[in-house]
Short mmCIF file of C-alpha atoms and ligand atoms in Angstrom, two decimals:
data_model
loop_
_atom_site.label_atom_id
_atom_site.label_comp_id
_atom_site.label_asym_id
_atom_site.label_seq_id
_atom_site.Cartn_x
_atom_site.Cartn_y
_atom_site.Cartn_z
CA UNK J 20 14.57 100.08 186.70
CA UNK J 21 11.53 102.01 185.53
CA UNK J 22 11.82 100.40 182.08
CA UNK J 23 12.08 96.91 183.62
CA UNK J 24 9.05 97.65 185.78
CA UNK J 25 6.90 98.64 182.85
CA UNK J 26 8.09 95.62 180.86
CA UNK J 27 6.99 93.33 183.68
CA UNK J 28 3.64 95.09 183.84
CA UNK J 29 3.21 94.51 180.12
CA UNK J 30 4.12 90.84 180.43
CA UNK J 31 1.45 90.27 183.05
CA UNK J 32 -1.32 91.79 180.90
CA UNK J 33 -3.93 89.09 180.33
CA UNK J 34 -3.85 87.46 176.91
CA UNK J 35 -7.07 88.27 175.04
CA UNK J 36 -9.49 85.47 175.78
CA UNK J 37 -11.40 83.64 173.08
CA UNK J 38 -14.82 82.07 173.35
CA UNK J 39 -15.26 78.61 174.83
CA UNK J 40 -14.39 76.12 172.11
CA UNK J 41 -16.06 72.78 171.45
CA UNK J 42 -19.60 73.85 172.37
CA UNK J 43 -20.99 74.21 168.86
CA UNK J 44 -19.46 71.57 166.60
CA UNK J 45 -23.02 71.14 165.32
CA UNK J 46 -25.87 73.68 165.63
CA UNK J 47 -27.34 73.87 169.14
CA UNK J 48 -30.60 72.08 169.89
CA UNK J 49 -33.04 72.80 172.67
CA UNK J 50 -36.11 74.76 173.67
CA UNK J 51 -36.82 78.34 174.70
CA UNK J 52 -39.62 80.02 176.64
CA UNK J 53 -40.07 83.01 174.34
CA UNK J 54 -42.16 82.00 171.31
CA UNK J 55 -44.92 80.39 173.36
CA UNK J 56 -44.79 81.95 176.82
CA UNK J 57 -43.09 85.36 176.47
CA UNK J 58 -43.04 86.70 180.05
CA UNK J 59 -45.44 84.12 181.52
CA UNK J 60 -42.71 81.90 182.85
CA UNK J 61 -41.99 80.23 186.16
CA UNK J 62 -39.99 77.52 187.81
CA UNK J 63 -42.94 75.15 187.32
CA UNK J 64 -43.09 75.81 183.59
CA UNK J 65 -39.37 75.18 183.19
CA UNK J 66 -39.46 72.00 185.27
CA UNK J 67 -42.52 70.75 183.40
CA UNK J 68 -40.84 71.38 180.06
CA UNK J 69 -37.67 69.62 181.23
CA UNK J 70 -39.76 66.61 182.26
CA UNK J 71 -41.57 66.62 178.91
CA UNK J 72 -38.29 66.91 177.03
CA UNK J 73 -37.19 63.63 178.58
CA UNK J 74 -40.53 61.76 178.52
CA UNK J 75 -41.29 62.64 174.90
CA UNK J 76 -37.93 61.31 173.74
CA UNK J 77 -36.81 64.76 172.57
CA UNK J 78 -33.74 64.76 174.81
CA UNK J 79 -32.64 61.47 173.30
CA UNK J 80 -33.24 62.92 169.83
CA UNK J 81 -30.61 65.55 170.64
CA UNK J 82 -32.47 68.50 172.19
CA UNK J 83 -30.32 69.57 175.13
CA UNK J 84 -30.82 73.17 176.22
CA UNK J 85 -33.78 74.46 178.22
CA UNK J 86 -33.50 78.21 177.72
CA UNK J 87 -35.14 80.86 179.84
CA UNK J 88 -35.60 83.95 177.69
CA UNK J 89 -36.59 87.46 178.83
CA UNK J 90 -38.54 88.25 182.02
CA UNK J 91 -36.87 86.00 184.61
CA UNK J 92 -35.16 88.86 186.40
CA UNK J 93 -35.48 90.20 189.89
CA UNK J 94 -33.50 93.17 191.15
CA UNK J 95 -29.77 93.60 191.49
CA UNK J 96 -28.65 93.05 195.09
CA UNK J 97 -26.68 95.58 197.16
CA UNK J 98 -23.44 94.45 195.47
CA UNK J 99 -24.89 94.66 191.99
CA UNK J 100 -25.43 90.94 191.46
CA UNK J 101 -28.55 90.06 189.52
CA UNK J 102 -31.19 87.89 191.20
CA UNK J 103 -34.12 85.89 189.82
CA UNK J 104 -37.70 87.11 190.27
CA UNK J 105 -38.61 85.50 193.62
CA UNK J 106 -42.28 85.11 192.65
CA UNK J 107 -41.55 83.26 189.39
CA UNK J 108 -38.51 81.37 190.68
CA UNK J 109 -39.02 80.97 194.45
CA UNK J 110 -36.21 78.43 194.80
CA UNK J 111 -33.72 80.42 192.75
CA UNK J 112 -31.76 79.63 189.62
CA UNK J 113 -29.19 77.32 191.18
CA UNK J 114 -31.89 74.88 192.34
CA UNK J 115 -33.54 75.06 188.94
CA UNK J 116 -30.22 74.43 187.16
CA UNK J 117 -29.64 71.41 189.43
CA UNK J 118 -33.06 70.07 188.49
CA UNK J 119 -32.47 70.55 184.76
CA UNK J 120 -29.03 68.93 185.04
CA UNK J 121 -30.48 65.98 186.96
CA UNK J 122 -32.56 65.27 183.85
CA UNK J 123 -29.49 65.15 181.63
CA UNK J 124 -30.29 68.58 180.16
CA UNK J 125 -28.63 72.00 180.21
CA UNK J 126 -29.95 75.37 181.32
CA UNK J 127 -29.90 78.57 179.28
CA UNK J 128 -30.52 82.12 180.38
CA UNK J 129 -30.99 85.50 178.71
CA UNK J 130 -29.58 88.98 179.04
CA UNK J 131 -28.99 92.08 176.97
CA UNK J 132 -25.96 94.21 176.12
CA UNK J 133 -27.80 97.43 176.90
CA UNK J 134 -29.21 99.20 179.93
CA UNK J 135 -32.38 97.08 179.85
CA UNK J 136 -33.64 93.97 178.05
CA UNK J 137 -36.27 94.21 175.34
CA UNK J 138 -38.95 93.66 177.99
CA UNK J 139 -37.43 96.33 180.26
CA UNK J 140 -35.64 94.05 182.73
CA UNK J 141 -32.13 94.93 183.96
CA UNK J 142 -29.56 94.74 181.15
CA UNK J 143 -25.92 93.71 181.57
CA UNK J 144 -24.28 96.99 180.50
CA UNK J 145 -21.68 97.78 183.14
CA UNK J 146 -22.28 94.45 184.92
CA UNK J 147 -20.88 92.05 182.33
CA UNK J 148 -18.28 90.27 184.48
CA UNK J 149 -20.58 90.17 187.45
CA UNK J 150 -23.45 88.70 185.43
CA UNK J 151 -21.23 86.09 183.80
CA UNK J 152 -19.96 85.12 187.24
CA UNK J 153 -23.47 84.85 188.60
CA UNK J 154 -24.60 82.63 185.71
CA UNK J 155 -21.55 80.41 186.20
CA UNK J 156 -22.28 80.13 189.93
CA UNK J 157 -25.85 79.13 189.19
CA UNK J 158 -24.67 76.43 186.77
CA UNK J 159 -25.97 78.04 183.61
CA UNK J 160 -24.77 76.52 180.31
CA UNK J 161 -26.04 78.94 177.65
CA UNK J 162 -26.50 82.68 177.35
CA UNK J 163 -28.64 84.44 174.77
CA UNK J 164 -27.42 88.03 174.65
CA UNK J 165 -29.85 90.53 173.16
CA UNK J 166 -29.44 94.02 171.73
CA UNK J 167 -32.22 96.32 172.98
CA UNK J 168 -31.45 99.68 174.62
CA UNK J 169 -27.90 99.85 173.33
CA UNK J 170 -27.65 103.46 172.13
CA UNK J 171 -23.95 104.32 171.76
CA UNK J 172 -22.84 100.75 172.50
CA UNK J 173 -20.46 99.24 169.94
CA UNK J 174 -21.68 95.74 169.04
CA UNK J 175 -18.28 94.19 168.45
CA UNK J 176 -16.95 95.51 171.78
CA UNK J 177 -20.10 94.55 173.66
CA UNK J 178 -20.13 90.95 172.44
CA UNK J 179 -16.36 90.59 172.90
CA UNK J 180 -16.77 91.87 176.45
CA UNK J 181 -19.44 89.35 177.43
CA UNK J 182 -17.52 86.56 175.69
CA UNK J 183 -14.40 87.46 177.69
CA UNK J 184 -16.51 87.66 180.86
CA UNK J 185 -17.97 84.21 180.26
CA UNK J 186 -14.49 82.87 179.68
CA UNK J 187 -13.21 84.49 182.86
CA UNK J 188 -16.11 83.12 184.90
CA UNK J 189 -14.65 79.67 184.30
CA UNK J 190 -17.70 77.66 183.25
CA UNK J 191 -18.18 76.68 179.60
CA UNK J 192 -21.22 78.69 178.50
CA UNK J 193 -22.57 78.79 174.96
CA UNK J 194 -22.94 82.36 173.66
CA UNK J 195 -25.97 82.91 171.42
CA UNK J 196 -25.69 86.41 169.96
CA UNK J 197 -28.96 88.18 169.26
CA UNK J 198 -28.39 91.53 167.55
CA UNK J 199 -30.67 90.59 164.62
CA UNK J 200 -27.89 90.85 162.06
CA UNK J 201 -27.83 94.65 162.21
CA UNK J 202 -24.04 94.98 162.34
CA UNK J 203 -23.29 91.86 160.27
CA UNK J 204 -21.85 89.79 163.11
CA UNK J 205 -21.05 86.98 160.64
CA UNK J 206 -18.17 89.23 159.51
CA UNK J 207 -16.58 89.63 162.94
CA UNK J 208 -17.94 87.23 165.54
CA UNK J 209 -16.43 83.83 164.76
CA UNK J 210 -14.11 83.98 167.74
CA UNK J 211 -16.68 85.67 169.95
CA UNK J 212 -19.97 83.76 169.81
CA UNK J 213 -21.29 80.32 168.85
CA UNK J 214 -24.26 81.55 166.82
CA UNK J 215 -25.65 84.88 165.72
CA UNK J 216 -29.11 85.92 164.72
CA UNK J 217 -29.34 86.85 161.04
CA UNK J 218 -32.91 88.16 161.12
CA UNK J 219 -35.40 90.23 163.10
CA UNK J 220 -37.77 88.19 165.29
CA UNK J 221 -39.77 85.37 163.75
CA UNK J 222 -43.53 85.21 164.21
CA UNK J 223 -45.85 82.29 163.75
CA UNK J 224 -46.75 82.78 160.11
CA UNK J 225 -45.42 81.13 156.97
CA UNK J 226 -45.04 84.04 154.63
CA UNK J 227 -45.71 87.57 155.82
CA UNK J 228 -44.25 90.52 157.63
CA UNK J 229 -45.90 91.69 160.82
CA UNK J 230 -45.29 95.41 160.90
CA UNK J 231 -45.44 97.29 164.20
CA UNK J 232 -46.20 100.99 164.51
CA UNK J 233 -43.00 101.47 166.47
CA UNK J 234 -41.17 100.91 163.16
CA UNK J 235 -39.99 97.33 163.37
CA UNK J 236 -41.29 94.12 161.81
CA UNK J 237 -41.42 90.45 162.59
CA UNK J 238 -40.62 87.90 159.91
CA UNK J 239 -42.55 84.88 158.70
CA UNK J 240 -40.73 81.64 157.91
CA UNK J 241 -40.11 82.57 154.26
CA UNK J 242 -38.71 86.00 155.18
CA UNK J 243 -36.28 84.37 157.65
CA UNK J 244 -35.18 81.93 154.95
CA UNK J 245 -34.59 84.72 152.43
CA UNK J 246 -32.31 86.62 154.82
CA UNK J 247 -30.40 83.60 156.06
CA UNK J 248 -30.02 82.12 152.58
CA UNK J 249 -27.37 84.61 151.48
CA UNK J 250 -25.02 84.02 154.41
CA UNK J 251 -23.99 80.39 154.03
CA UNK J 252 -20.32 81.13 153.50
CA UNK J 253 -20.09 82.60 156.99
CA UNK J 254 -21.35 79.56 158.94
CA UNK J 255 -19.47 76.44 159.91
CA UNK J 256 -18.36 74.24 162.77
CA UNK J 257 -18.40 76.37 165.91
CA UNK J 258 -20.32 79.38 164.54
CA UNK J 259 -23.80 79.17 163.06
CA UNK J 260 -26.22 81.52 161.33
CA UNK J 261 -29.39 81.71 163.42
CA UNK J 262 -32.64 82.57 161.59
CA UNK J 263 -34.45 82.50 164.99
CA UNK J 264 -36.27 79.94 167.07
CA UNK J 265 -38.80 77.45 165.76
CA UNK J 266 -42.54 78.10 165.63
CA UNK J 267 -43.45 74.46 164.91
CA UNK J 268 -46.54 73.51 166.92
CA UNK J 269 -47.59 77.10 167.56
CA UNK J 270 -50.40 77.43 165.04
CA UNK J 271 -49.22 77.01 161.45
CA UNK J 272 -50.59 74.11 159.41
CA UNK J 273 -48.87 70.74 159.48
CA UNK J 274 -47.35 71.17 156.02
CA UNK J 275 -46.11 74.68 156.89
CA UNK J 276 -44.56 73.34 160.09
CA UNK J 277 -42.91 70.51 158.14
CA UNK J 278 -41.50 72.96 155.59
CA UNK J 279 -40.29 75.30 158.36
CA UNK J 280 -38.51 72.48 160.22
CA UNK J 281 -37.01 71.01 157.04
CA UNK J 282 -35.61 74.35 155.92
CA UNK J 283 -34.03 75.01 159.32
CA UNK J 284 -32.32 71.62 159.00
CA UNK J 285 -31.25 72.34 155.41
CA UNK J 286 -29.69 75.61 156.60
CA UNK J 287 -27.83 73.98 159.53
CA UNK J 288 -29.72 76.33 161.83
CA UNK J 289 -29.97 76.09 165.59
CA UNK J 290 -33.02 73.96 166.43
CA UNK J 291 -34.54 75.76 169.39
CA UNK J 292 -38.11 74.59 169.84
CA UNK J 293 -40.73 77.17 170.79
CA UNK J 294 -43.90 75.19 171.49
CA UNK J 295 -45.39 73.82 174.70
CA UNK J 296 -43.73 70.41 174.93
CA UNK J 297 -46.09 69.38 177.73
CA UNK J 298 -49.02 69.48 175.41
CA UNK J 299 -48.36 68.84 171.73
CA UNK J 300 -50.10 67.01 168.92
CA UNK J 301 -48.84 63.81 167.37
CA UNK J 302 -48.19 65.74 164.14
CA UNK J 303 -45.96 68.27 165.92
CA UNK J 304 -44.13 65.52 167.74
CA UNK J 305 -43.50 63.63 164.48
CA UNK J 306 -42.02 66.73 162.90
CA UNK J 307 -39.65 67.78 165.66
CA UNK J 308 -38.70 64.17 166.42
CA UNK J 309 -37.76 63.22 162.85
CA UNK J 310 -34.30 61.89 163.64
CA UNK J 311 -33.35 61.47 160.00
CA UNK J 312 -34.15 65.12 159.37
CA UNK J 313 -32.36 66.18 162.55
CA UNK J 314 -29.33 64.28 161.23
CA UNK J 315 -29.32 66.61 158.20
CA UNK J 316 -29.11 69.62 160.51
CA UNK J 317 -26.50 68.01 162.75
CA UNK J 318 -24.37 66.56 159.97
CA UNK J 319 -20.71 66.68 160.91
CA UNK J 320 -19.59 68.31 157.65
CA UNK J 321 -21.25 71.43 159.07
CA UNK J 322 -22.19 73.09 155.78
CA UNK J 323 -25.26 75.31 155.46
CA UNK J 324 -27.44 74.26 152.52
CA UNK J 325 -27.32 75.88 149.11
CA UNK J 326 -30.37 77.44 147.47
CA UNK J 327 -29.42 76.25 144.00
CA UNK J 328 -32.24 77.48 141.78
CA UNK J 329 -35.91 78.38 141.47
CA UNK J 330 -38.16 76.85 138.81
CA UNK J 331 -41.91 77.00 138.20
CA UNK J 332 -42.49 78.46 141.65
CA UNK J 333 -40.36 75.85 143.44
CA UNK J 334 -37.07 76.30 145.25
CA UNK J 335 -34.36 73.63 144.93
CA UNK J 336 -31.95 73.26 147.84
CA UNK J 337 -28.88 71.03 148.28
CA UNK J 338 -26.82 70.40 151.41
CA UNK J 339 -23.59 68.41 151.21
CA UNK J 340 -23.19 65.86 153.99
CA UNK J 341 -20.28 63.95 155.49
CA UNK J 342 -19.38 60.79 153.58
CA UNK J 343 -20.52 62.00 150.17
CA UNK J 344 -24.30 62.07 150.71
CA UNK J 345 -26.47 65.09 149.90
CA UNK J 346 -29.72 66.36 151.35
CA UNK J 347 -32.01 67.61 148.60
CA UNK J 348 -35.20 69.57 149.26
CA UNK J 349 -37.83 70.98 146.96
CA UNK J 350 -39.70 73.76 148.73
CA UNK J 351 -43.05 74.97 147.47
CA UNK J 352 -43.72 78.36 149.06
CA UNK J 353 -46.81 79.03 146.91
CA UNK J 354 -50.52 78.61 147.60
CA UNK J 355 -50.88 75.87 144.95
CA UNK J 356 -49.69 72.27 144.76
CA UNK J 357 -47.07 72.05 141.99
CA UNK J 358 -46.09 69.05 139.90
CA UNK J 359 -42.37 68.78 139.38
CA UNK J 360 -40.68 66.78 136.60
CA UNK J 361 -37.35 65.80 138.04
CA UNK J 362 -34.33 65.22 135.81
CA UNK J 363 -31.25 64.70 137.95
CA UNK J 364 -29.02 66.00 135.18
CA UNK J 365 -30.48 69.47 135.79
CA UNK J 366 -28.67 69.46 139.10
CA UNK J 367 -25.05 68.74 138.32
CA UNK J 368 -23.65 71.35 140.62
CA UNK J 369 -20.49 72.21 142.46
CA UNK J 370 -20.69 74.03 145.77
CA UNK J 371 -17.90 76.45 144.87
CA UNK J 372 -18.63 78.82 147.72
CA UNK J 373 -18.19 76.52 150.71
CA UNK J 374 -17.58 72.76 150.51
CA UNK J 375 -16.21 72.53 146.92
CA UNK J 376 -18.17 69.26 146.57
CA UNK J 377 -20.08 68.26 143.43
CA UNK J 378 -23.24 66.22 143.00
CA UNK J 379 -21.89 64.51 139.85
CA UNK J 380 -25.28 63.10 138.82
CA UNK J 381 -23.78 62.34 135.41
CA UNK J 382 -21.36 59.80 136.85
CA UNK J 383 -22.64 58.85 140.31
CA UNK J 384 -25.76 56.96 141.30
CA UNK J 385 -27.37 57.77 144.63
CA UNK J 386 -30.08 55.94 146.53
CA UNK J 387 -33.05 58.28 146.96
CA UNK J 388 -34.37 58.13 150.53
CA UNK J 389 -37.49 60.16 151.39
CA UNK J 390 -36.91 61.93 154.70
CA UNK J 391 -40.61 62.37 155.49
CA UNK J 392 -42.13 59.07 154.32
CA UNK J 393 -39.00 57.22 155.51
CA UNK J 394 -38.95 55.09 152.39
CA UNK J 395 -36.41 54.49 149.70
CA UNK J 396 -37.70 55.69 146.33
CA UNK J 397 -35.32 54.09 143.86
CA UNK J 398 -32.09 55.63 142.69
CA UNK J 399 -30.91 58.58 140.69
CA UNK J 400 -30.30 57.87 137.03
CA UNK J 401 -27.38 58.78 134.80
CA UNK J 402 -29.73 59.39 131.88
CA UNK J 403 -30.69 62.86 130.80
CA UNK J 404 -34.46 62.45 131.10
CA UNK J 405 -37.31 63.08 133.48
CA UNK J 406 -36.76 60.43 136.12
CA UNK J 407 -39.87 61.04 138.19
CA UNK J 408 -42.87 63.29 138.49
CA UNK J 409 -43.83 64.41 141.94
CA UNK J 410 -46.36 66.70 143.49
CA UNK J 411 -44.97 69.21 145.95
CA UNK J 412 -47.87 70.33 148.09
CA UNK J 413 -48.56 73.99 148.77
CA UNK J 414 -46.28 75.38 151.52
CA UNK J 415 -44.65 72.01 151.92
CA UNK J 416 -41.49 70.18 150.92
CA UNK J 417 -40.29 67.00 149.33
CA UNK J 418 -37.02 66.14 150.97
CA UNK J 419 -34.57 63.37 150.17
CA UNK J 420 -31.31 62.08 151.49
CA UNK J 421 -29.28 61.08 148.43
CA UNK J 422 -27.11 58.21 149.61
CA UNK J 423 -23.79 57.99 147.90
CA UNK J 424 -22.42 55.03 145.99
CA UNK J 425 -24.67 52.17 147.07
C1 GLA Z 26 -35.87 90.32 171.29
C2 GLA Z 26 -35.30 89.01 170.77
C3 GLA Z 26 -36.33 87.90 170.96
C4 GLA Z 26 -36.70 87.79 172.44
C5 GLA Z 26 -37.20 89.12 172.95
C6 GLA Z 26 -37.39 89.13 174.46
O1 GLA Z 26 -36.93 90.76 170.53
O2 GLA Z 26 -34.92 89.12 169.45
O3 GLA Z 26 -35.84 86.68 170.47
O4 GLA Z 26 -35.58 87.38 173.16
O5 GLA Z 26 -36.29 90.18 172.64
O6 GLA Z 26 -37.82 90.36 174.95
#
């Protein structure tokens, strides 16, 4: 009898839950408060950004999530449920989520696996199921889960716990893991989260570290690329490397912004905008709205681009695409414009690590379509000779879609 009883108890143990599937077939696209506003956020800001997302055409270009980062919190109520700051969000999160949904968009929120968030707001440690339930009740669609104040917390357990909690809360919620790559989540988090940060925080600079006295640094665009570059074998449909949110429109030059955006697309990175969408220049809009470039990021093959080689100061990147096309980008990270003599036969490569696909420039001819001028520029040639000379501007890119077999 006792044995039967314990067998029954075992049989009713819950099966270990897995993350919500089908939320990240391509890298997530949206906007977040943090890069531009930090803690200066409110219901009005979020609503204004949601309106701008629709009016600017960004929603129709694929940007879906409106994410509230740190500093939205009020206190926990008498039962331990988290509330929103009543001054910043006087009508509460549910009303805000309804508004965002009415615009055809989704709402994201932010918490932390530790005792407090990075800005000192209440963390989720010890409240994981309750917080997940609260977000689900509010109608939240996305959770960024940070890693400050986590002394003695095991990362794998903490992220599994919140993933299980989100699953149990019953509403499909995207889980964006943000532990900065410290415990190599790409090795263990495929079943747990939909994306994981691979870098420390980005800052709005093309190529430098911003070192803080407290002992941590922020990364420029090039530093983020260098970290993320080495991890392509770990990303794919449903789980993406995240080199942090975009700084386009926040103060870099137009060519730096273009290079930043292009490289995020080449690396199949999440495209989370970080500028003030209510007030942006035509140049910024043209960059973040480049649908042909977005299509490189969102390509259904789901392969992160390959940093194939460096030559004369330039970086050469290839990304295999569905249907046999390739995206090809020459990145010039230097302070000088560089002339490049392009011989396609220098780039007969096979992506052995991930897709197993080959460019086959010796036997295949591709149409060469310029992703920034939106013009076709001839075709690749089978001959072993310099096919074209091009100038790659300082801190800029030349980026082509190589269209297969036509
Ligand atoms: C950490 C994260 C950032 C941002 C801040 C908020 O630094 O990495 O992306 O969320 O916390 O405090």
